[in-house]
XYZ file of C-alpha atoms in Angstrom:
425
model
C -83.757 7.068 59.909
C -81.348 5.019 62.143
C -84.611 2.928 63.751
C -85.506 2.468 59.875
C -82.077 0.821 58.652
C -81.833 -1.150 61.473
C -85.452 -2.209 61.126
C -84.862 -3.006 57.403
C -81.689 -4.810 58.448
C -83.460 -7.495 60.728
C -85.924 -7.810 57.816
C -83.646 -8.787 55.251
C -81.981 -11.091 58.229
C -84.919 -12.900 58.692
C -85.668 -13.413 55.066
C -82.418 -14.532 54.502
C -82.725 -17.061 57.479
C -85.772 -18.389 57.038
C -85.082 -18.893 53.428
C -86.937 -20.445 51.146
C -89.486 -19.946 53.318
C -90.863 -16.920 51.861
C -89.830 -17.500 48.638
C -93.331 -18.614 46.249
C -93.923 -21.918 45.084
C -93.207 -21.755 41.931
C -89.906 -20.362 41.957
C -89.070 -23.112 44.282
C -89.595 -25.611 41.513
C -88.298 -23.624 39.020
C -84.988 -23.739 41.057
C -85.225 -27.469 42.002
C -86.305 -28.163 38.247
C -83.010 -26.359 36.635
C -80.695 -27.987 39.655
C -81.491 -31.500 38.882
C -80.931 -30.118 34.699
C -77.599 -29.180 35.375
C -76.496 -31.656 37.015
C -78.153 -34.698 34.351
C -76.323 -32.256 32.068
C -72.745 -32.371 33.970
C -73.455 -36.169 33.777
C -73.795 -36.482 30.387
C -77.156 -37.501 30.474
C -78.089 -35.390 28.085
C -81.986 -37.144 27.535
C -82.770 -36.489 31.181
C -81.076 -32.892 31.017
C -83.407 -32.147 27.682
C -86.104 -33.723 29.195
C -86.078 -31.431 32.351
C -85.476 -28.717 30.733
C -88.575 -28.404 28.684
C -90.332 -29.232 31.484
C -89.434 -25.978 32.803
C -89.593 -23.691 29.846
C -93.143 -25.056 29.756
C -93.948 -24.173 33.321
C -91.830 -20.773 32.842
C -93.726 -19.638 30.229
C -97.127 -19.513 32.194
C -96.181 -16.646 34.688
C -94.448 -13.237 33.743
C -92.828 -13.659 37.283
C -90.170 -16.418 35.869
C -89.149 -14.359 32.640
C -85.224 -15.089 34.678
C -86.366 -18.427 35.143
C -87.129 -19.387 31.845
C -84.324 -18.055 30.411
C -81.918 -19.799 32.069
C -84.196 -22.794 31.397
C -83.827 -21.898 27.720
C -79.917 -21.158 28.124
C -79.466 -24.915 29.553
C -80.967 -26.665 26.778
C -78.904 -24.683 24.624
C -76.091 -25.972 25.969
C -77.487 -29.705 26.020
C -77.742 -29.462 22.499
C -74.266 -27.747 21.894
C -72.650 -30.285 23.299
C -74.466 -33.181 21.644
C -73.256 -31.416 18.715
C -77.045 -30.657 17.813
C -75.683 -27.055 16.535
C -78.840 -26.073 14.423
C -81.188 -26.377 17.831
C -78.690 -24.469 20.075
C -78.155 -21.934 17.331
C -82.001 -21.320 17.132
C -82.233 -20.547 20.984
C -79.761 -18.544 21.207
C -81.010 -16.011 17.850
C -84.455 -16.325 19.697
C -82.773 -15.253 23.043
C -80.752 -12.708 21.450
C -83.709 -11.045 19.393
C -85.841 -11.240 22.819
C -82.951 -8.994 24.390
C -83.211 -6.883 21.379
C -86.143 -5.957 21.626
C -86.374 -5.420 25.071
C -88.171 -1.768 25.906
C -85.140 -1.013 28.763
C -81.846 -1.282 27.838
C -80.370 -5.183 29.171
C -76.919 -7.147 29.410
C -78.721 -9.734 27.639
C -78.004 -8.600 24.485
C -73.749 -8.883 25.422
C -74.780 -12.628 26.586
C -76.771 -13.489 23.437
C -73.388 -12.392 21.100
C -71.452 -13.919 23.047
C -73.332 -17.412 22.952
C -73.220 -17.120 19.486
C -69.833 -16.400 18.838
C -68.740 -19.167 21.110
C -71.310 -21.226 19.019
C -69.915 -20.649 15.546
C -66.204 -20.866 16.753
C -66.785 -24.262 18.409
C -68.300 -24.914 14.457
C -65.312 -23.179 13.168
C -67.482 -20.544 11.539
C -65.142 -17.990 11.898
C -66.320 -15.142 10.325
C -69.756 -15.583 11.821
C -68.367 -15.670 15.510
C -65.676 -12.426 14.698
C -68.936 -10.452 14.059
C -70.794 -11.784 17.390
C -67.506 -11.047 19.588
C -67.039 -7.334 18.048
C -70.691 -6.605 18.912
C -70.549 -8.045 21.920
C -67.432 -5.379 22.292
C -69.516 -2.654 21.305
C -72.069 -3.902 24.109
C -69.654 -3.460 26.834
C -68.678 0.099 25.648
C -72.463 1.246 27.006
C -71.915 2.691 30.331
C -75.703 2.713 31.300
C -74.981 -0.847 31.333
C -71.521 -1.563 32.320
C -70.685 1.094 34.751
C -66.912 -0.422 35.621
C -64.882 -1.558 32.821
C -64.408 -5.489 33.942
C -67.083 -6.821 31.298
C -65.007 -5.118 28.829
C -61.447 -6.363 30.140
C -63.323 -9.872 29.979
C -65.027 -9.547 26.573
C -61.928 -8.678 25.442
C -59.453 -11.601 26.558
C -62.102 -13.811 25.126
C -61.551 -11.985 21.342
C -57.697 -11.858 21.745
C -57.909 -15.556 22.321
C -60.355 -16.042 19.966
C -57.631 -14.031 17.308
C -54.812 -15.692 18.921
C -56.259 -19.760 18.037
C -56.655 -18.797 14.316
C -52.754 -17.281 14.646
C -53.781 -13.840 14.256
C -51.938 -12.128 16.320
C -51.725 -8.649 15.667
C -55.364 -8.218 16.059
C -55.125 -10.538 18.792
C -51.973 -8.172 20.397
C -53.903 -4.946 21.501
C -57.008 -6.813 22.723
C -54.583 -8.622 24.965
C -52.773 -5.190 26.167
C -56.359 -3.539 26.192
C -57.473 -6.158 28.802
C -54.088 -5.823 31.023
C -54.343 -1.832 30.636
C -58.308 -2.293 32.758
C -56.637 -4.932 35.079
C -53.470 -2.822 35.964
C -55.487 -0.101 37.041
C -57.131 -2.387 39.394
C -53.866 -4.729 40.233
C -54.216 -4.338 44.257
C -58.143 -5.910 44.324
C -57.831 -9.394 46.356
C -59.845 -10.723 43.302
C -57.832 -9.225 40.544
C -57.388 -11.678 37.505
C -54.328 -9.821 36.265
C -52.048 -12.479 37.410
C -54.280 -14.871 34.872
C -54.156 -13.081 32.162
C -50.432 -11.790 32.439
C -50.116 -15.944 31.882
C -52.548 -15.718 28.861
C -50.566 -12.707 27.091
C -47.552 -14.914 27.985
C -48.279 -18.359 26.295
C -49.439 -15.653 23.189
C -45.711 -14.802 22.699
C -44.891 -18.553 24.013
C -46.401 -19.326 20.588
C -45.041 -16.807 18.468
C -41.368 -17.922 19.486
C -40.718 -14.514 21.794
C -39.408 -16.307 24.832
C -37.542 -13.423 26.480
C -41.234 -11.694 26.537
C -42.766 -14.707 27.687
C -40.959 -15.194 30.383
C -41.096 -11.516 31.841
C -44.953 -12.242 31.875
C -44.724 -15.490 33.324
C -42.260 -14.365 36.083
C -44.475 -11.004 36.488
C -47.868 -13.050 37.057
C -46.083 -15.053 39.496
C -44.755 -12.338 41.580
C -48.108 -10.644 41.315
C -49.580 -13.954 42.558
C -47.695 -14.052 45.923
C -47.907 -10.357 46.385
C -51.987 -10.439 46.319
C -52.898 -14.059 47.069
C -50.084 -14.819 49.218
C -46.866 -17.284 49.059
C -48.376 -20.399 49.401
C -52.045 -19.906 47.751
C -53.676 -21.741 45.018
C -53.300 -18.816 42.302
C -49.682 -18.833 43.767
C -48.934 -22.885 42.735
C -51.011 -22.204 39.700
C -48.597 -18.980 38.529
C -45.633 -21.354 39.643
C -47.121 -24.275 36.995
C -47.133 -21.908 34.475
C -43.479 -20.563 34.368
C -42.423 -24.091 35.273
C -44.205 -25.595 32.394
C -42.438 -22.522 29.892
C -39.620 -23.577 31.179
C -40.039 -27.509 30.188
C -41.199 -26.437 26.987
C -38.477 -24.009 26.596
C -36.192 -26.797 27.382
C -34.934 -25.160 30.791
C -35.510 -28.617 32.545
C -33.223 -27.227 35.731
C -35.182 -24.413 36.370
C -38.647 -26.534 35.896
C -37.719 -29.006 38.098
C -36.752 -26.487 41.076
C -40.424 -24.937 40.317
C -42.169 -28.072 40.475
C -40.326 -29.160 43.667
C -41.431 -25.277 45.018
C -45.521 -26.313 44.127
C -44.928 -29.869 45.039
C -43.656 -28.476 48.794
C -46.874 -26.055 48.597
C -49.502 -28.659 48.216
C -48.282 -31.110 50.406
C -48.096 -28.360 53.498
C -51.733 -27.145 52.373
C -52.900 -30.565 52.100
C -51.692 -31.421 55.662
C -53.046 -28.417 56.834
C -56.424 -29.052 55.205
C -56.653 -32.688 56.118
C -55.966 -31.967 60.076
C -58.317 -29.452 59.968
C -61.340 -30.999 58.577
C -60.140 -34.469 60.843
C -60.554 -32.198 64.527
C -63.294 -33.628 65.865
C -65.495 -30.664 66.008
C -65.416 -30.081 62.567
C -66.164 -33.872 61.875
C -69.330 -32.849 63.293
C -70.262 -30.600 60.047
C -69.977 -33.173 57.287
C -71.544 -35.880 56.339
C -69.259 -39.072 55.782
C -69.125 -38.515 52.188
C -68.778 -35.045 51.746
C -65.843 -35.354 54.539
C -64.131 -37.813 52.434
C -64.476 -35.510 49.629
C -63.055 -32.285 51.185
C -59.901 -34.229 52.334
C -59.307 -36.304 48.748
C -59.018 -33.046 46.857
C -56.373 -31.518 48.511
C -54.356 -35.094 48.350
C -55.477 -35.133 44.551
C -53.355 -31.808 44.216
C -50.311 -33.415 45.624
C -50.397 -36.795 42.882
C -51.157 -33.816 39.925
C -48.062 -31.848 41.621
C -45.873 -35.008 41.513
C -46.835 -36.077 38.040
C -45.995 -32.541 36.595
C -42.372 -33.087 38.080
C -42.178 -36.239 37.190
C -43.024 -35.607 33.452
C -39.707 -33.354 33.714
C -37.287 -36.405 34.741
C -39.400 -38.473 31.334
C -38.583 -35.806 28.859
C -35.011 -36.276 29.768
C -35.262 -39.723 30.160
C -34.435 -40.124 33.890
C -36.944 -42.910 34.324
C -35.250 -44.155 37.797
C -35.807 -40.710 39.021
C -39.340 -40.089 37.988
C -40.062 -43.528 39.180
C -40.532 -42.844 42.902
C -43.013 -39.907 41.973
C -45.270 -41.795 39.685
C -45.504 -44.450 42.246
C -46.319 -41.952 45.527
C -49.487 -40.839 42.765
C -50.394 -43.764 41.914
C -50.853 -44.569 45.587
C -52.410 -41.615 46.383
C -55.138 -41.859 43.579
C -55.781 -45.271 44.298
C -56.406 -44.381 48.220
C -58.310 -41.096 47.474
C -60.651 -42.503 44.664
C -61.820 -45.897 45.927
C -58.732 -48.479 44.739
C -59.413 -49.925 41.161
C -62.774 -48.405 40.807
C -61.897 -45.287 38.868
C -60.847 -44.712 35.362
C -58.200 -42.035 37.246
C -56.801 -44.414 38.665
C -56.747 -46.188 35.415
C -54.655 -43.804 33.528
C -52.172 -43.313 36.528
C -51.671 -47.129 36.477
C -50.902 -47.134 31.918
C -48.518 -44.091 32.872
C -46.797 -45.904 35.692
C -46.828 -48.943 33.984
C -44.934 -47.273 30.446
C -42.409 -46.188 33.233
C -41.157 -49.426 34.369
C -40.988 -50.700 31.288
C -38.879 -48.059 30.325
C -36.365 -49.091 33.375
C -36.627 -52.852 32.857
C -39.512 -53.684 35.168
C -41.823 -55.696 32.532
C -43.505 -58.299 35.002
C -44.715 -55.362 37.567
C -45.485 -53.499 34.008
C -47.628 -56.440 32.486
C -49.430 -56.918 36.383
C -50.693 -52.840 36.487
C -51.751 -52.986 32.626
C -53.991 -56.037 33.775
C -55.474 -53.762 36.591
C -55.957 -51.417 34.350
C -57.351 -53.176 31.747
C -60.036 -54.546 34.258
C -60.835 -51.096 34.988
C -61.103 -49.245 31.388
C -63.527 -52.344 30.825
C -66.027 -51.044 33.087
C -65.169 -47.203 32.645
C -63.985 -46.763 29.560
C -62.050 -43.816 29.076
C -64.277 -40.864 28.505
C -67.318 -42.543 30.732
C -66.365 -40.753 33.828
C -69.509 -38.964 35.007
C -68.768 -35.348 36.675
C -70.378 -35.280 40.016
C -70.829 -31.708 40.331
C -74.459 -32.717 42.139
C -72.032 -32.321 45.278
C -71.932 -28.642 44.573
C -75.090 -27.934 43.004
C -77.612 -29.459 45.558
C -79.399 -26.956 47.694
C -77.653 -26.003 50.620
C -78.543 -27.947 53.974
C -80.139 -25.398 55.882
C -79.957 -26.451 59.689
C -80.785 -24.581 62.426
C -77.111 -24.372 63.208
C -76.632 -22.777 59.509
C -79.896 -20.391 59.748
C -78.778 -19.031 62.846
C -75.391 -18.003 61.654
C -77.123 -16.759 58.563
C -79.110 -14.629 60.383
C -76.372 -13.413 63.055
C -74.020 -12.844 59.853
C -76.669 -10.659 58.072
C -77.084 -8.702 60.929
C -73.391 -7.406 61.722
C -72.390 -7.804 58.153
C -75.061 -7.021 55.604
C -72.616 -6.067 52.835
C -71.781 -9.811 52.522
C -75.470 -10.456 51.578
C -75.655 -7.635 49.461
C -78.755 -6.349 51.243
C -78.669 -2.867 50.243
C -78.429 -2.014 54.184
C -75.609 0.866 55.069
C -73.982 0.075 57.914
């Protein structure tokens, strides 16, 4: 039985070393087919997105095999059209997808995904009452324990209604779908990958809105705490929990106790962004990126440290201490400017109108008038909403090098449960 396993193990290994080697053809260009989709799609070219798309539904459609394929073929164009605003096409995929689920012979999570593409549909249309019925059966979905053997489709089905309730100000239907979800999370609140501290924030900025402060806060202070407890002191859920409280306090008009936890996150970033940058710099890990993909791993931790410094600095504006906020707004306007190519960027563009508002606010009208004239240069070739998401950079199929198929393989060996190979230890 041992001889088996291990047998089995160096199987799956192989397989997933050698990949896509023995994976067919056509799957292969299935995958490449909805890649390039998704990312015309992030780009917002949505006629080379539709176009690809079809292309493979129609090749999906001639094999049995790519039944996953085409749906998520089908799924993407949905999506294209949604956010054209083409509602009537993405509405008729998603019924057809739906029904298909329906009337599936074996019971199939589909049919949760289909109601819940609807209901997101019709509430992006504001058809209210159409999307309330598509969220409660996609509830009643995750209540079928053939299906959903662990209760975290149900926790996340049901944050999505209470915040569905909550936008239309509903809040005591919105109330126990909220406490429903942090009941399932609690009972789970030492998993690594809990997202209690998340939605502890979410049931906060509910009584944030209904004027319950004292409540709010408790949450707010709770997720934080939580935060640093599971993800550690100085980790990205951490800064995030510590935006959150400091941005109740701001609007709570606590500017004191916002500013000390925007100087905390501010103090976070920078050290992970040092950290980061010198370790992606050392000259044997130069030796794993491309030049591009280098310069891209060490800009978004120094992006984190302008957003850090403009969240503090927006403090000092609301009170009107423009000589104080000045020096922040600056150090992010430098940093953008560095990090995303000088005047080439429409980020850098909106840092430069923000900075530039500043001065003027302190007396500094020439320097004003000079960055409104760089920006002005810029917003004429990317005008605001033209920036194109380059989420290619994520999407594209892993490089596979022999240095990365041998440490697939070596990995998969000693720890199969990472692969989810089915192989006991």
């Amino acid at each position: 039985m041992a001889q088996e396993q291990r047998r089995g193990r160096l199987s799956t290994a192989l397989r997933l070393a050698l990949y896509p080697a023995f994976e067919p053809v056509e799957r292969r260009r299935m995958q490449s087919l909805t890649i390039d989709a998704e990312n015309a799609r992030h780009s917002k070219n949505y006629a080379e997105a539709e176009k690809l798309y079809l292309t493979a539904i129609q090749e999906a459609q001639k094999s049995s095999d790519l039944a996953t394929h085409l749906h998520l073929a089908q799924h993407g164009l949905a999506q294209v059209y949604k956010e054209q605003g083409r509602y009537g096409e993405a509405e008729k995929i998603h019924w057809s997808l739906l029904r298909n689920a329906q009337d599936s012979p074996q019971p199939t999570t589909l049919v949760h995904a289909g109601h819940m593409s609807l209901a997101q549909l019709y509430q992006d249309q504001e058809k209210f009452g159409e999307a309330e019925q598509h969220y409660k059966a996609a509830l009643a979905e995750t209540e079928k324990l053939e299906l959903w053997p662990n209760r975290a489709p149900l926790a996340s089905t049901s944050i999505w209604v209470a915040k569905f309730y909550a936008s239309q100000r509903r809040y005591a239907e919105a109330e126990p779908h909220f406490r429903r979800t942090l009941e399932i999370l609690e009972s789970e609140e030492s998993r690594a990958d809990s997202y209690l501290p998340t939605h502890l924030a979410d049931f906060a900025k509910f009584y944030q809105d209904q004027g319950k402060n004292e409540a709010a806060e408790e949450l707010y202070l709770r997720a934080l705490a939580l935060s640093e407890k599971t993800h550690g002191p100085e980790s990205t859920m951490t800064v995030h929990a510590i935006y959150e409280l400091a941005g109740f306090y701001r609007a709570t008009g606590r500017y004191p106790k916002a500013e000390t936890n925007y100087r905390r996150a501010l103090a976070i970033v920078e050290k992970t962004a040092a950290l980061q940058t010198s370790l992606y710099t050392k000259r044997w890990s130069r030796l794993r990126w491309n030049r591009r993909t280098l310069q891209t791993l060490i800009e978004g931790p120094q992006l984190s440290v302008g957003a850090a410094l403009d969240r503090w600095a927006e403090v000092y504006e609301d009170q009107h201490k423009y000589a104080e906020a000045e020096p922040l707004r600056k150090r992010s306007l430098d940093i953008k400017e560095k990090a995303r190519g000088g005047t080439l960027h429409p980020t850098v563009a909106d840092a430069l109108e923000t900075y530039a508002a500043l001065l003027r606010h302190i007396g500094r009208g020439t320097e004003a008038a000079d960055l409104e004239a760089r920006a002005r240069s810029i917003r004429a070739k990317y005008p605001k909403g033209s920036y194109q998401c380059q989420l290619r950079a994520f999407t594209r199929p892993i490089r596979r090098t022999l240095r990365w198929r041998l440490s697939t393989f070596v990995n998969a060996v000693f720890h199969p449960s990472r692969f989810h190979t089915g192989q006991e230890r």
